[in-house]
mmCIF file of C-alpha atoms and ligand atoms in Angstrom:
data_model
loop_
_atom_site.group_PDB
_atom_site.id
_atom_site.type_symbol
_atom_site.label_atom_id
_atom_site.label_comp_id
_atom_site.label_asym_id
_atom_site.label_seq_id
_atom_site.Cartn_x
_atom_site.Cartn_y
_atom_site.Cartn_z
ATOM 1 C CA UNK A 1 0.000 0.000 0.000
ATOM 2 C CA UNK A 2 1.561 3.540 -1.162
ATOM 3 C CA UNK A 3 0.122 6.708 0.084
ATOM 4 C CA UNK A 4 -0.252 9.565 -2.642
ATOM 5 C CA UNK A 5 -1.227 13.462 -1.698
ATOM 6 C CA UNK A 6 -1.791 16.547 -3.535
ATOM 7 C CA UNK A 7 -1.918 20.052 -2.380
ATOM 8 C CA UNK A 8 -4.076 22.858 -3.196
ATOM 9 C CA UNK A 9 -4.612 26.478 -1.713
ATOM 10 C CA UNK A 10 -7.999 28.780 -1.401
ATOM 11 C CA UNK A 11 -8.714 31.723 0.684
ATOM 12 C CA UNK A 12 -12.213 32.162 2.071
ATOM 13 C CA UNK A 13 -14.043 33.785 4.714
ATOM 14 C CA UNK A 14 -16.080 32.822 7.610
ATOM 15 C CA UNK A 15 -16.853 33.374 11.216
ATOM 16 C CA UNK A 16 -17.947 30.737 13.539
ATOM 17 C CA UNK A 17 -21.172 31.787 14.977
ATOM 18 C CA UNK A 18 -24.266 29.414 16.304
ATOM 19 C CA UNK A 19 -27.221 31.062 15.451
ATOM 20 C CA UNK A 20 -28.842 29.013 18.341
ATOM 21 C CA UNK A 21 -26.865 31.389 20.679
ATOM 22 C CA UNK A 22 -26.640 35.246 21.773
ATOM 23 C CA UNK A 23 -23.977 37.524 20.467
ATOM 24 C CA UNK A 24 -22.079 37.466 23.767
ATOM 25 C CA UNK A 25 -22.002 33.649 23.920
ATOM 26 C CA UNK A 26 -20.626 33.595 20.763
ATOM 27 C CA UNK A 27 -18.000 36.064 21.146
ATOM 28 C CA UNK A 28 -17.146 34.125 24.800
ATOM 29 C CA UNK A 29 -17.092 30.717 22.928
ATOM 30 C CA UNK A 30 -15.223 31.441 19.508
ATOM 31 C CA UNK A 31 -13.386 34.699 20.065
ATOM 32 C CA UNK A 32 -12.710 36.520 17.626
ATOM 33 C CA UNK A 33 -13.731 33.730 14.986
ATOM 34 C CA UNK A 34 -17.312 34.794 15.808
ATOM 35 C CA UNK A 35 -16.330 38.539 14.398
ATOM 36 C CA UNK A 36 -19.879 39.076 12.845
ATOM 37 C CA UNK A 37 -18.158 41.049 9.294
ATOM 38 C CA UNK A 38 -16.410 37.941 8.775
ATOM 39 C CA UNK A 39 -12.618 37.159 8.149
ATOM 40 C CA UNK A 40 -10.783 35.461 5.864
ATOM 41 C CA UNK A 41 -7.751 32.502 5.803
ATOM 42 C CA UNK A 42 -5.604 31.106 3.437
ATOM 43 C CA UNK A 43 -6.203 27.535 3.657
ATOM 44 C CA UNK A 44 -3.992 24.595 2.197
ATOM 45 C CA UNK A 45 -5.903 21.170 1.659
ATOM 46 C CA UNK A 46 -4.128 18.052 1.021
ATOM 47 C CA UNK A 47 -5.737 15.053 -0.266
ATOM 48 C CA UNK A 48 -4.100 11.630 0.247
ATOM 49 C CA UNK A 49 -4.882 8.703 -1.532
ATOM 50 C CA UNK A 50 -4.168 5.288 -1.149
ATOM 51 C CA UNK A 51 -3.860 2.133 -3.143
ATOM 52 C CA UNK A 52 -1.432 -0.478 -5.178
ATOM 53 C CA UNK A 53 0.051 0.842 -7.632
ATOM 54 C CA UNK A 54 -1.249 -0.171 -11.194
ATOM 55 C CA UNK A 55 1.488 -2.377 -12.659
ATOM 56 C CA UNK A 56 0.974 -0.844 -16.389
ATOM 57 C CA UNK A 57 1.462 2.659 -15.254
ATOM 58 C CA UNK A 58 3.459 2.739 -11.938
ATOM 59 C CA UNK A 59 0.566 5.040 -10.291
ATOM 60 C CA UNK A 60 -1.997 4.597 -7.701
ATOM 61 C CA UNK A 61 -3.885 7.756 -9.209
ATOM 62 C CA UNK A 62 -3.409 9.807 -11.535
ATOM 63 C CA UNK A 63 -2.176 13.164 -10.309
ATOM 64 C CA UNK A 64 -3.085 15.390 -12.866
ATOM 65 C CA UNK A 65 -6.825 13.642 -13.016
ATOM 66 C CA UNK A 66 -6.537 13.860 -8.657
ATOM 67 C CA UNK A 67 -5.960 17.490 -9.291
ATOM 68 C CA UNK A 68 -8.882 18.118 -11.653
ATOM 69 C CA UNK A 69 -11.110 16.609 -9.512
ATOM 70 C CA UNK A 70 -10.661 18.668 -6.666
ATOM 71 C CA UNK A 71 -10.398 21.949 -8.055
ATOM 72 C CA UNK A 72 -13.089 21.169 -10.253
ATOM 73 C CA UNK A 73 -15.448 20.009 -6.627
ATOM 74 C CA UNK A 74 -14.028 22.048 -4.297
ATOM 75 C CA UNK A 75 -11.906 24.391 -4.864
ATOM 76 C CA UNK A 76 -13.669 26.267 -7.339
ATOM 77 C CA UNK A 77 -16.963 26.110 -4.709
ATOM 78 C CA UNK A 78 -14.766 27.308 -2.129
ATOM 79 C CA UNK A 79 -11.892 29.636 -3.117
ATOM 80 C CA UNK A 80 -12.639 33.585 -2.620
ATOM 81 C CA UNK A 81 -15.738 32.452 -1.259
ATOM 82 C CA UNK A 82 -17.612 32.985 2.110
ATOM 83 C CA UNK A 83 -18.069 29.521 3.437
ATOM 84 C CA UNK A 84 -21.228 30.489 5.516
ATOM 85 C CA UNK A 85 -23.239 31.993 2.691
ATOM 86 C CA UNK A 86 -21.807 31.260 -0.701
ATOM 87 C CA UNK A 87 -21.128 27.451 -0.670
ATOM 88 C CA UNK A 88 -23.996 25.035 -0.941
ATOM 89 C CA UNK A 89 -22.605 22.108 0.942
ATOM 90 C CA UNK A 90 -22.033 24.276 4.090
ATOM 91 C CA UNK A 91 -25.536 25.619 3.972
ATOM 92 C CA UNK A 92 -26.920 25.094 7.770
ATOM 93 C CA UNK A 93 -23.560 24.058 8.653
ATOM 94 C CA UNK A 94 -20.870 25.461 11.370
ATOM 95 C CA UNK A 95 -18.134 26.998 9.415
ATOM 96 C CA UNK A 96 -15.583 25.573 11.227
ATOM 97 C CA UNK A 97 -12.685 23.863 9.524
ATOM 98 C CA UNK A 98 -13.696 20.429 11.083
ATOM 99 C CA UNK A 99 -16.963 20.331 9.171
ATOM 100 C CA UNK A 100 -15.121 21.821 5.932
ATOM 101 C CA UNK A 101 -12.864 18.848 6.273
ATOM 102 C CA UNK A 102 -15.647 16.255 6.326
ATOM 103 C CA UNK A 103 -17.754 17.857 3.977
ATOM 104 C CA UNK A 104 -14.586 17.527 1.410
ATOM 105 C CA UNK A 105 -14.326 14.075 2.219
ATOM 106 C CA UNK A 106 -17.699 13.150 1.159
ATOM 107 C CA UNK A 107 -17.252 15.415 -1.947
ATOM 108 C CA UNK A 108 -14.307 13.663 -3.387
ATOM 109 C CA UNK A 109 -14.474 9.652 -1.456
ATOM 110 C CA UNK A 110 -16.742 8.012 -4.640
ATOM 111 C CA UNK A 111 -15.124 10.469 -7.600
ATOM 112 C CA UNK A 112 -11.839 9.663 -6.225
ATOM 113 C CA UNK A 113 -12.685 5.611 -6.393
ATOM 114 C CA UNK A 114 -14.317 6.116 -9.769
ATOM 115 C CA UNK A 115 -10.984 7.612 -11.224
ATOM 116 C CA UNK A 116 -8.674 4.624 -10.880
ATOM 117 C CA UNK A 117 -8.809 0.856 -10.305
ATOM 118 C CA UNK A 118 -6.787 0.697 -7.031
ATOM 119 C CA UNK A 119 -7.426 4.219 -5.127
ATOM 120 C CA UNK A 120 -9.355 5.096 -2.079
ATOM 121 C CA UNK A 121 -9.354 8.478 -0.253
ATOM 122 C CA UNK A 122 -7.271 8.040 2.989
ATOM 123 C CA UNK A 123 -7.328 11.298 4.415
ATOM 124 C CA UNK A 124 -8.333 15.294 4.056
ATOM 125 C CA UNK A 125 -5.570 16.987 5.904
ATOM 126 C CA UNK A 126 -6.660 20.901 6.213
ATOM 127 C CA UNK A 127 -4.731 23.848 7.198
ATOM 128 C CA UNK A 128 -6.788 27.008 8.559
ATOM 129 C CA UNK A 129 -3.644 28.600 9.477
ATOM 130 C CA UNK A 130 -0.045 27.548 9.252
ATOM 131 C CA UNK A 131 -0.612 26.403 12.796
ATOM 132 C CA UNK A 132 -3.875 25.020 12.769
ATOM 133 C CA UNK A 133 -4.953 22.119 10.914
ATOM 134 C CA UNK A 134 -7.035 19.227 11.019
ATOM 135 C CA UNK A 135 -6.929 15.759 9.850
ATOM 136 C CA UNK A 136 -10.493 13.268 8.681
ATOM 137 C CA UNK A 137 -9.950 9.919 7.666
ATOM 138 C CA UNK A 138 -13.755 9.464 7.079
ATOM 139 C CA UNK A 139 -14.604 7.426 10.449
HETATM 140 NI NI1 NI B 1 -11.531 31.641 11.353
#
């Protein structure tokens, strides 16, 4: 089993806010992530697939056709785009990078397994901030 992973940037905006909750909760809870005029970050997602590599081309995926198919899902949903109010599959959703992360996985899992004989998604690794980051592996 070989792990594969491609990188790719966007910048969005959000703020974390529960709508079930008053301003000052909010601003107690998330800081100033609840900021209601929004701010922005530059995120960096990387995808990792995994699989055997196919014997006639020495590749568990494609690269190029990885890459397609997440700019062509996701980033180009996502990228200079406010996550609460511009991006369908966040609609209803906490903005937080958590839920981005899952919501990606369930975006690319099936295209990713349609696009070669061997891959599966392993993992969305996402960076808020340099420092910041989470990791799904779809459990
Ligand atoms: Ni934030």
């Amino acid at each position: 089993m070989i792990y594969v992973s491609r990188k790719e940037h966007f910048n969005a905006a959000h703020k974390l806010a529960n709508p079930n909750w008053s301003k000052e909760k909010n601003e107690q809870v998330f800081g100033p992530c609840a900021n209601e005029n929004w701010h922005g970050h530059n995120f960096e997602l990387i995808v990792t697939v995994k699989g055997i590599p196919d014997p006639e081309t020495g590749f568990v995926i494609d690269l190029k056709k990885l890459s397609v198919l997440i700019r062509e899902h996701v980033i180009e949903k996502v990228d200079h785009k406010n996550l609460n109010v511009d991006v369908d599959f966040m609609k209803g959703k906490m903005a937080s990078t958590e839920t981005l992360a899952m919501e990606i996985w369930k975006i690319l899992s099936k295209r990713i397994e349609n696009a070669s004989t061997t891959a599966e998604l392993h993992c969305i690794k996402l960076y808020e901030t340099p420092r910041n980051f989470v990791e799904y592996y779809g459990e």
